[in-house]
Amino acid sequence: MQRAAALARRGCPPRAAGPWSRRWSSAPAEAPAVLPVRRGRILTPESMNPQVRAVEYAVRGPIVLKAGEIELELQRGIKKPFTEVIRANIGDAQAMGQQPITFLRQVMALCTYPNLLDSPSFPEDAKKRARRILQACGGNSLGSYSASQGVNCIREDVAAYITRRDGGVPADPDNIYLTTGASDGITTILKILVSGGGKSRTGVMIPIPQYPLYSAVISELGAIQVNYYLDEENCWALNVNELRRAVQEAKDHCDPKVLCIINPGNPTGQVQSRKCIEDVIHFAWEEKLFLLADEVYQDNVYSPDCRFHSFKKVLYEMGPEYSSNVELASFHSTSKGYMGECGYRGGYMEVINLHPEIKGQLVKLLSVRLCPPVSGQAAMDIVVNPPVPGEESFEQFHREKESVLGNLATKAKLTEDLFNEVPGIHCNPLQGAMYAFPRIFIPSKAVEAAQAHKMAPDMFYCMKLLEETGICVVPGSGFGQREGTYHFRMTILPPVEKLKTVLQKVKDFHIKFLEQYA
């Protein structure tokens, strides 16, 4: 139309209609359809990093995905033999109803919103800690980056805490590294330790049963997993003769360089004696092994016959031949203990006897992720610098802390006793941590049914338990276990009355399961 008007203005008549006029029609001609050419994807299951493909993490594995599906079905009104899914698969205290420690949350609130420092609703000891943390942060703000190793004053508080805990054994803030939970520290140290190829590839010794973080990181790094078995018949004790067996067999195909210890144990709940720790340290010294001491459950000791001994303290007290030579990294976290602050992802590691040049390499590696969350660092500071006698918050803090730990001790004994009343279930004493790891008898017919479903027998058992009762636990095969034995891990965190209900449901299910597959 615009072209015709322009021609008219220039005195040109419009083209007369004729046999070819369709060529000039304004309607566009239909183009032939062109199908998009689909090229092959760059990232496929075949082309992906095979070490990532090998990673498994049972605590959030297939059974947890199934639990999520069942929860959605319940929300859509699909009828089940239960009304809720009870996630007993993970040590997430506050998700299970544990109340936060008031003092910790007060300091965190003040750090997060400093205007509250003028409020009379907050105690002065909380304000004092918040001001100290904020003054050490860039711009007096928790939202700023920190040094890669962590906020200096928090590292000083961690060192002071370790010194108090260990009866005066000195701790150097320069050996403290704040981390994103303990997992981040463990992963970082293993990254720097793993090297070599073929028979000289680094071997990492881990307990079986183990916390699946270890096997996952070993797979991701392409290191060699070296299993040593805890003694189930002796309350999951660590036997140095078993360590010797494992290390000698491993030397045929790798270079064993790292020994991981979890104390108190996860998933097994054992607390190591001082004598056992001394034997382990001597073994590490003999075999020239780098020690990793996972001590995140150090506050969770329930048995009156047991006491937590840190590897750092025992190492120091064994004399300079050991304390000056054995390389040790020990780990702690805000997630467990009486705090249960999993979501803050606060943690630290203390690394001693590190080669000076490796220290620089470690800081370089940490600097790649800039810094751990500063809010998590602040939460860690409150854990290691709690109210002391004479401060206004001490009485409430002490009361809340003892209440949490007392309840956990009650639930540990309750769980042990009730499981041991069930035919075909045996549970060792829960000396510490937050879990039961009972051994379960699975009949041969159930083993055959599991094989038909291409499942491990204890995965089959746990999946049936979930589908029939709504209780989500983790099969022992996800943690490792001796051939021919079966277990599951269940947290003891639910409130006492709910825990009793859970245990009764497990009992009823197990008896029915035995009858079904007899």
Coordinates of C-alpha atoms in Angstrom, one line a residue, residues 36-516:
P36 CA 15.5 -28.2 12.9
V37 CA 18.6 -30.3 12.8
R38 CA 19.2 -31.8 16.2
R39 CA 22.9 -32.2 16.9
G40 CA 24.2 -34.7 19.5
R41 CA 24.5 -33.3 23.0
I42 CA 28.0 -32.5 24.3
L43 CA 27.2 -33.8 27.8
T44 CA 25.8 -37.3 27.9
P45 CA 26.0 -40.2 30.4
E46 CA 28.8 -41.6 28.3
S47 CA 30.8 -38.4 28.0
M48 CA 30.4 -37.1 31.6
N49 CA 33.2 -37.2 34.2
P50 CA 33.3 -40.9 35.1
Q51 CA 34.5 -40.0 38.6
V52 CA 31.3 -38.0 39.2
R53 CA 29.2 -40.9 37.8
A54 CA 30.8 -43.2 40.4
V55 CA 29.8 -41.0 43.3
E56 CA 27.0 -42.4 45.6
Y57 CA 25.5 -40.7 48.6
A58 CA 23.1 -43.1 50.3
V59 CA 21.8 -40.6 52.9
R60 CA 20.1 -38.7 50.1
G61 CA 19.8 -41.6 47.7
P62 CA 17.0 -43.5 45.9
I63 CA 15.0 -44.2 49.1
V64 CA 14.9 -40.5 49.9
L65 CA 13.7 -39.7 46.3
K66 CA 10.9 -42.3 46.8
A67 CA 10.0 -40.7 50.1
G68 CA 9.6 -37.4 48.2
E69 CA 7.3 -39.0 45.7
I70 CA 5.1 -40.5 48.4
E71 CA 4.9 -37.1 50.1
L72 CA 3.6 -35.6 46.9
E73 CA 1.0 -38.4 46.6
L74 CA -0.2 -37.8 50.1
Q75 CA -0.6 -34.1 49.3
R76 CA -2.7 -35.0 46.2
G77 CA -5.0 -37.1 48.5
I78 CA -3.8 -40.5 47.4
K79 CA -4.6 -42.9 50.3
K80 CA -1.8 -44.7 52.1
P81 CA -1.6 -46.8 55.2
F82 CA -0.1 -43.8 56.9
T83 CA -0.7 -40.0 57.0
E84 CA 2.9 -38.7 56.8
V85 CA 6.4 -39.6 55.8
I86 CA 8.8 -39.6 58.8
R87 CA 12.3 -38.8 57.5
A88 CA 14.5 -40.7 59.9
N89 CA 17.2 -40.9 57.3
I90 CA 19.3 -37.9 58.2
G91 CA 20.6 -36.1 61.3
D92 CA 18.7 -32.9 60.8
A93 CA 17.7 -32.0 64.4
Q94 CA 15.6 -29.0 63.8
A95 CA 13.7 -30.6 61.0
M96 CA 12.7 -33.2 63.5
G97 CA 11.4 -30.6 66.0
Q98 CA 14.4 -29.8 68.1
Q99 CA 14.2 -26.1 69.2
P100 CA 17.2 -23.8 68.5
I101 CA 19.4 -22.7 71.3
T102 CA 18.1 -19.2 72.3
F103 CA 21.5 -17.6 72.8
L104 CA 22.8 -18.7 69.5
R105 CA 19.8 -17.3 67.6
Q106 CA 19.9 -14.1 69.6
V107 CA 23.5 -13.4 68.5
M108 CA 22.7 -14.4 64.9
A109 CA 19.7 -12.0 64.9
L110 CA 21.9 -9.2 66.2
C111 CA 24.6 -9.9 63.6
T112 CA 22.1 -10.2 60.8
Y113 CA 20.2 -7.0 61.7
P114 CA 22.5 -4.8 63.8
N115 CA 19.7 -2.2 64.5
L116 CA 18.6 -4.7 67.1
L117 CA 21.7 -3.9 69.1
D118 CA 19.8 -0.9 70.5
S119 CA 16.9 -3.1 71.6
P120 CA 16.4 -3.8 75.3
S121 CA 15.0 -7.2 74.4
F122 CA 18.4 -8.7 73.9
P123 CA 20.9 -9.6 76.7
E124 CA 24.2 -7.7 76.9
D125 CA 26.3 -10.8 76.6
A126 CA 24.7 -11.6 73.3
K127 CA 25.2 -8.0 72.1
K128 CA 28.9 -8.1 73.2
R129 CA 29.5 -11.2 71.0
A130 CA 27.6 -9.7 68.1
R131 CA 29.6 -6.5 68.2
R132 CA 32.9 -8.4 68.3
I133 CA 32.0 -10.5 65.3
L134 CA 30.7 -7.5 63.3
Q135 CA 33.7 -5.4 64.1
A136 CA 35.9 -8.1 62.5
C137 CA 33.8 -8.1 59.3
G138 CA 34.3 -5.8 56.4
G139 CA 32.0 -2.8 56.7
N140 CA 30.8 -4.2 60.0
S141 CA 28.5 -6.5 58.0
L142 CA 27.9 -10.2 57.9
G143 CA 27.2 -9.7 54.1
S144 CA 30.9 -9.0 53.3
Y145 CA 33.5 -11.6 52.3
S146 CA 35.9 -12.7 54.9
A147 CA 39.5 -13.9 54.6
S148 CA 39.6 -17.3 52.9
Q149 CA 40.8 -19.0 56.2
G150 CA 37.9 -17.3 58.0
V151 CA 37.3 -14.3 60.2
N152 CA 40.4 -13.8 62.4
C153 CA 38.6 -13.3 65.8
I154 CA 36.5 -16.4 65.2
R155 CA 39.6 -18.4 64.5
E156 CA 41.0 -17.1 67.8
D157 CA 37.8 -18.2 69.6
V158 CA 38.0 -21.6 68.0
A159 CA 41.7 -22.0 69.2
A160 CA 40.7 -20.9 72.7
Y161 CA 37.8 -23.4 72.7
I162 CA 40.1 -26.3 71.7
T163 CA 42.6 -25.3 74.4
R164 CA 39.8 -25.3 77.1
R165 CA 38.4 -28.6 75.8
D166 CA 41.8 -30.3 75.8
G167 CA 42.8 -29.2 79.3
G168 CA 45.3 -26.6 78.3
V169 CA 46.8 -28.2 75.2
P170 CA 47.7 -25.2 73.1
A171 CA 46.0 -24.4 69.8
D172 CA 47.3 -21.9 67.3
P173 CA 44.7 -19.8 65.4
D174 CA 46.9 -20.0 62.4
N175 CA 46.2 -23.7 62.3
I176 CA 42.4 -23.1 62.3
Y177 CA 40.5 -23.0 59.0
L178 CA 36.8 -22.1 59.1
T179 CA 34.8 -24.3 56.7
T180 CA 31.3 -24.7 55.1
G181 CA 30.3 -27.4 57.6
A182 CA 32.8 -30.2 58.4
S183 CA 32.2 -31.8 55.0
D184 CA 33.9 -28.9 53.2
G185 CA 37.0 -29.3 55.3
I186 CA 37.2 -33.1 54.8
T187 CA 36.8 -32.7 51.1
T188 CA 39.5 -29.9 50.9
I189 CA 42.1 -31.9 52.8
L190 CA 41.5 -35.0 50.7
K191 CA 41.9 -32.9 47.5
I192 CA 45.3 -31.8 48.6
L193 CA 46.3 -35.3 49.8
V194 CA 45.3 -37.4 46.7
S195 CA 48.1 -37.9 44.1
G196 CA 49.9 -40.5 42.0
G197 CA 48.8 -43.1 39.5
G198 CA 48.6 -46.8 39.3
K199 CA 50.0 -48.6 42.3
S200 CA 51.2 -45.2 43.6
R201 CA 47.7 -43.7 43.7
T202 CA 46.7 -42.5 47.1
G203 CA 44.8 -44.9 49.2
V204 CA 42.4 -43.6 51.8
M205 CA 41.5 -45.8 54.7
I206 CA 37.9 -45.5 55.9
P207 CA 35.9 -47.4 58.5
I208 CA 33.1 -49.8 57.4
P209 CA 30.4 -48.9 58.2
Q210 CA 31.3 -45.3 57.2
Y211 CA 29.6 -42.0 56.6
P212 CA 29.0 -41.9 52.8
L213 CA 30.7 -38.5 52.4
Y214 CA 34.0 -40.4 52.5
S215 CA 33.4 -42.9 49.7
A216 CA 31.7 -40.2 47.6
V217 CA 34.7 -37.8 47.8
I218 CA 37.2 -40.7 47.3
S219 CA 35.2 -41.6 44.1
E220 CA 35.1 -38.0 42.9
L221 CA 38.9 -37.6 43.4
G222 CA 39.7 -40.9 41.8
A223 CA 41.5 -42.1 45.0
I224 CA 41.5 -45.7 46.2
Q225 CA 39.2 -46.6 49.0
V226 CA 40.8 -48.9 51.6
N227 CA 38.2 -50.5 53.9
Y228 CA 38.8 -51.4 57.5
Y229 CA 36.0 -53.1 59.4
L230 CA 34.7 -52.1 62.8
D231 CA 34.0 -55.0 65.2
E232 CA 30.3 -55.3 65.4
E233 CA 30.6 -58.1 68.0
N234 CA 32.5 -55.8 70.3
C235 CA 30.2 -52.7 70.1
W236 CA 31.8 -51.5 66.8
A237 CA 35.2 -51.2 68.3
L238 CA 38.2 -50.2 66.2
N239 CA 40.8 -53.0 66.2
V240 CA 44.4 -52.0 65.3
N241 CA 45.0 -55.5 63.9
E242 CA 42.2 -54.9 61.4
L243 CA 44.0 -51.6 60.4
R244 CA 47.2 -53.6 59.9
R245 CA 45.4 -56.2 57.7
A246 CA 43.8 -53.4 55.6
V247 CA 47.0 -51.4 55.1
Q248 CA 49.1 -54.5 54.1
E249 CA 46.5 -55.7 51.6
A250 CA 46.2 -52.2 50.1
K251 CA 49.9 -51.8 49.5
D252 CA 49.6 -54.4 46.7
H253 CA 47.5 -51.9 44.6
C254 CA 47.9 -48.4 46.0
D255 CA 49.8 -46.1 48.3
P256 CA 47.9 -45.9 51.6
K257 CA 48.5 -42.4 52.8
V258 CA 45.4 -41.3 54.8
L259 CA 43.5 -42.8 57.8
C260 CA 40.0 -41.5 58.5
I261 CA 38.5 -41.9 62.0
I262 CA 34.9 -41.0 62.9
N263 CA 34.6 -40.5 66.7
P264 CA 31.9 -40.8 68.0
G265 CA 30.9 -43.0 65.2
N266 CA 28.5 -42.4 62.3
P267 CA 26.4 -44.5 61.7
T268 CA 27.5 -46.9 64.5
G269 CA 27.5 -44.6 67.5
Q270 CA 30.6 -46.0 69.3
V271 CA 32.8 -43.8 71.4
Q272 CA 36.5 -44.7 71.2
S273 CA 38.5 -45.3 74.4
R274 CA 41.7 -43.3 75.1
K275 CA 43.7 -46.6 74.7
C276 CA 42.2 -47.2 71.3
I277 CA 43.1 -43.6 70.2
E278 CA 46.6 -44.1 71.4
D279 CA 46.9 -47.3 69.4
V280 CA 45.6 -45.6 66.3
I281 CA 48.0 -42.7 66.6
H282 CA 50.9 -45.1 67.1
F283 CA 49.8 -47.1 64.0
A284 CA 49.6 -43.9 62.0
W285 CA 53.1 -42.9 63.2
E286 CA 54.4 -46.4 62.3
E287 CA 52.8 -46.5 58.8
K288 CA 53.4 -42.7 58.0
L289 CA 49.7 -42.0 57.6
F290 CA 48.0 -38.6 57.6
L291 CA 45.2 -38.7 60.2
L292 CA 41.7 -37.3 59.6
A293 CA 39.6 -37.2 62.9
D294 CA 36.0 -36.5 62.2
E295 CA 34.8 -35.3 65.7
V296 CA 31.5 -33.5 64.8
Y297 CA 29.6 -35.6 67.5
Q298 CA 32.0 -34.7 70.3
D299 CA 29.2 -33.3 72.5
N300 CA 27.0 -36.4 71.8
V301 CA 28.2 -38.9 74.3
Y302 CA 25.5 -40.7 76.3
S303 CA 26.9 -43.8 77.9
P304 CA 28.1 -43.2 81.5
D305 CA 31.1 -45.5 80.8
C306 CA 32.3 -43.4 77.8
R307 CA 34.0 -40.1 77.5
F308 CA 35.1 -38.1 74.4
H309 CA 38.9 -37.8 73.9
S310 CA 40.1 -35.6 71.1
F311 CA 42.8 -37.0 68.9
K312 CA 44.7 -33.7 69.3
K313 CA 44.8 -34.0 73.1
V314 CA 45.9 -37.6 73.1
L315 CA 48.5 -36.9 70.4
Y316 CA 50.0 -34.1 72.4
E317 CA 50.0 -36.1 75.6
M318 CA 51.8 -39.0 73.9
G319 CA 55.0 -36.9 73.8
P320 CA 57.0 -34.9 71.2
E321 CA 57.9 -38.0 69.2
Y322 CA 54.3 -38.2 68.1
S323 CA 53.0 -34.7 68.6
S324 CA 55.7 -33.1 66.5
N325 CA 55.5 -35.7 63.6
V326 CA 52.0 -37.1 63.1
E327 CA 50.0 -34.9 60.7
L328 CA 46.4 -34.5 61.9
A329 CA 43.4 -32.7 60.7
S330 CA 40.4 -32.7 63.0
F331 CA 36.9 -31.4 62.2
H332 CA 33.9 -29.9 64.0
S333 CA 30.6 -28.4 63.0
T334 CA 27.5 -26.4 64.1
S335 CA 25.2 -29.1 62.6
K336 CA 25.3 -31.7 65.4
G337 CA 26.0 -31.7 69.1
Y338 CA 23.3 -29.9 71.0
M339 CA 23.1 -27.1 68.5
G340 CA 21.6 -28.8 65.4
E341 CA 22.2 -25.8 63.2
C342 CA 22.6 -27.8 60.0
G343 CA 21.4 -25.0 57.7
Y344 CA 24.1 -22.4 58.7
R345 CA 26.8 -24.7 57.3
G346 CA 29.3 -23.7 59.9
G347 CA 32.4 -25.7 60.7
Y348 CA 36.1 -25.6 61.3
M349 CA 39.2 -27.8 60.9
E350 CA 42.4 -27.7 62.9
V351 CA 45.4 -29.0 60.9
I352 CA 48.7 -29.6 62.7
N353 CA 52.2 -30.5 61.7
L354 CA 51.6 -29.4 58.1
H355 CA 54.6 -28.7 55.9
P356 CA 55.0 -24.9 55.6
E357 CA 54.8 -24.9 51.8
I358 CA 51.6 -27.2 51.9
K359 CA 50.1 -24.7 54.3
G360 CA 50.3 -22.0 51.5
Q361 CA 48.9 -24.5 49.0
L362 CA 46.0 -25.2 51.3
V363 CA 45.2 -21.5 51.7
K364 CA 45.4 -21.1 47.9
L365 CA 42.9 -24.0 47.5
L366 CA 40.5 -22.4 50.0
S367 CA 40.8 -19.0 48.3
V368 CA 39.3 -20.4 45.1
R369 CA 35.9 -20.6 46.9
L370 CA 36.6 -17.1 48.4
C371 CA 35.3 -17.9 51.9
P372 CA 32.9 -20.0 53.8
P373 CA 29.5 -18.3 54.6
V374 CA 30.1 -15.6 57.1
S375 CA 26.8 -16.4 58.8
G376 CA 28.0 -19.9 59.3
Q377 CA 31.3 -18.7 60.7
A378 CA 29.4 -16.5 63.2
A379 CA 27.3 -19.5 64.3
M380 CA 30.5 -21.5 64.8
D381 CA 31.8 -18.7 67.0
I382 CA 28.8 -18.9 69.3
V383 CA 29.3 -22.7 69.6
V384 CA 32.9 -22.3 70.7
N385 CA 32.3 -19.1 72.7
P386 CA 29.0 -19.7 74.7
P387 CA 27.9 -17.9 77.8
V388 CA 30.0 -18.6 80.9
P389 CA 29.0 -18.6 84.6
G390 CA 28.3 -15.1 85.7
E391 CA 26.9 -13.9 82.4
E392 CA 23.2 -13.2 82.3
S393 CA 22.4 -15.8 79.5
F394 CA 24.3 -18.6 81.2
E395 CA 21.5 -20.2 83.2
Q396 CA 19.1 -20.4 80.2
F397 CA 21.9 -21.6 77.8
H398 CA 23.0 -24.3 80.2
R399 CA 19.4 -25.5 80.9
E400 CA 18.7 -25.7 77.1
K401 CA 21.9 -27.5 76.3
E402 CA 21.5 -30.1 79.0
S403 CA 17.9 -30.6 78.1
V404 CA 18.8 -31.4 74.5
L405 CA 21.6 -33.8 75.4
G406 CA 19.6 -35.4 78.2
N407 CA 16.7 -36.1 75.8
L408 CA 19.1 -37.6 73.2
A409 CA 20.6 -39.9 75.9
T410 CA 17.0 -41.0 76.9
K411 CA 16.1 -41.7 73.2
A412 CA 19.4 -43.5 72.6
K413 CA 18.6 -46.0 75.4
L414 CA 15.0 -46.3 74.5
T415 CA 15.9 -47.1 70.9
E416 CA 18.5 -49.7 71.9
D417 CA 16.1 -51.4 74.3
L418 CA 13.1 -51.5 72.0
F419 CA 15.0 -52.8 69.0
N420 CA 16.5 -55.6 71.1
E421 CA 13.0 -56.7 72.0
V422 CA 12.2 -57.5 68.3
P423 CA 13.0 -61.0 67.0
G424 CA 15.5 -60.7 64.2
I425 CA 16.9 -57.3 65.2
H426 CA 20.0 -56.7 67.2
C427 CA 21.2 -53.2 68.2
N428 CA 24.5 -52.5 69.9
P429 CA 24.5 -49.8 72.6
L430 CA 24.2 -46.3 71.3
Q431 CA 27.2 -44.8 73.1
G432 CA 27.1 -41.5 71.2
A433 CA 26.2 -39.6 68.0
M434 CA 22.5 -39.5 66.8
Y435 CA 21.8 -42.8 65.1
A436 CA 20.9 -46.5 65.6
F437 CA 22.5 -49.0 63.2
P438 CA 20.7 -52.2 64.1
R439 CA 21.5 -55.5 62.4
I440 CA 18.4 -57.1 60.8
F441 CA 17.8 -60.7 59.8
I442 CA 16.5 -61.0 56.2
P443 CA 15.1 -64.4 55.2
S444 CA 16.5 -66.1 52.1
K445 CA 13.1 -65.7 50.3
A446 CA 13.3 -61.9 50.8
V447 CA 16.9 -61.9 49.5
E448 CA 15.6 -63.7 46.3
A449 CA 12.8 -61.2 46.0
A450 CA 15.3 -58.3 46.3
Q451 CA 17.5 -59.9 43.6
A452 CA 14.4 -60.1 41.3
H453 CA 13.9 -56.4 41.9
K454 CA 17.6 -55.8 41.3
M455 CA 18.0 -54.3 44.8
A456 CA 20.3 -55.0 47.7
P457 CA 18.4 -57.0 50.3
D458 CA 18.5 -54.2 52.9
M459 CA 17.4 -51.7 50.2
F460 CA 14.5 -53.9 49.4
Y461 CA 13.6 -54.1 53.2
C462 CA 13.9 -50.3 53.7
M463 CA 11.8 -49.6 50.6
K464 CA 9.1 -51.9 51.8
L465 CA 9.3 -50.3 55.3
L466 CA 8.8 -46.8 53.6
E467 CA 5.9 -48.0 51.4
E468 CA 4.0 -49.7 54.2
T469 CA 4.7 -47.4 57.2
G470 CA 6.0 -44.0 55.8
I471 CA 9.2 -44.4 57.7
C472 CA 12.3 -43.4 55.7
V473 CA 15.6 -45.0 56.9
V474 CA 18.9 -45.7 55.0
P475 CA 19.9 -49.2 54.2
G476 CA 23.2 -50.4 55.6
S477 CA 24.6 -51.2 52.2
G478 CA 24.9 -47.4 51.7
F479 CA 27.4 -47.2 54.6
G480 CA 29.2 -50.5 53.9
Q481 CA 28.9 -53.7 56.0
R482 CA 30.4 -57.2 56.1
E483 CA 29.2 -59.5 53.4
G484 CA 26.1 -61.4 54.4
T485 CA 25.0 -58.9 57.1
Y486 CA 22.2 -56.4 56.8
H487 CA 21.5 -53.2 58.7
F488 CA 19.7 -49.8 58.4
R489 CA 20.5 -46.4 59.9
M490 CA 17.8 -44.5 61.7
T491 CA 18.2 -41.2 63.5
I492 CA 17.0 -41.0 67.1
L493 CA 16.1 -37.3 66.7
P494 CA 12.2 -37.4 66.7
P495 CA 10.5 -36.3 69.9
V496 CA 10.2 -39.2 72.4
E497 CA 6.5 -39.9 71.7
K498 CA 6.9 -39.9 68.0
L499 CA 10.1 -42.0 68.3
K500 CA 8.1 -44.6 70.3
T501 CA 5.6 -44.7 67.5
V502 CA 8.3 -45.1 64.9
L503 CA 9.9 -47.9 66.8
Q504 CA 6.6 -49.7 67.3
K505 CA 5.9 -49.4 63.6
V506 CA 9.3 -50.8 62.7
K507 CA 8.7 -53.7 65.1
D508 CA 5.3 -54.5 63.6
F509 CA 6.6 -54.2 60.1
H510 CA 9.6 -56.5 60.8
I511 CA 7.5 -59.3 62.4
K512 CA 5.2 -59.1 59.4
F513 CA 8.1 -59.1 57.0
L514 CA 9.6 -62.2 58.6
E515 CA 6.2 -64.0 58.3
Q516 CA 5.7 -62.9 54.7

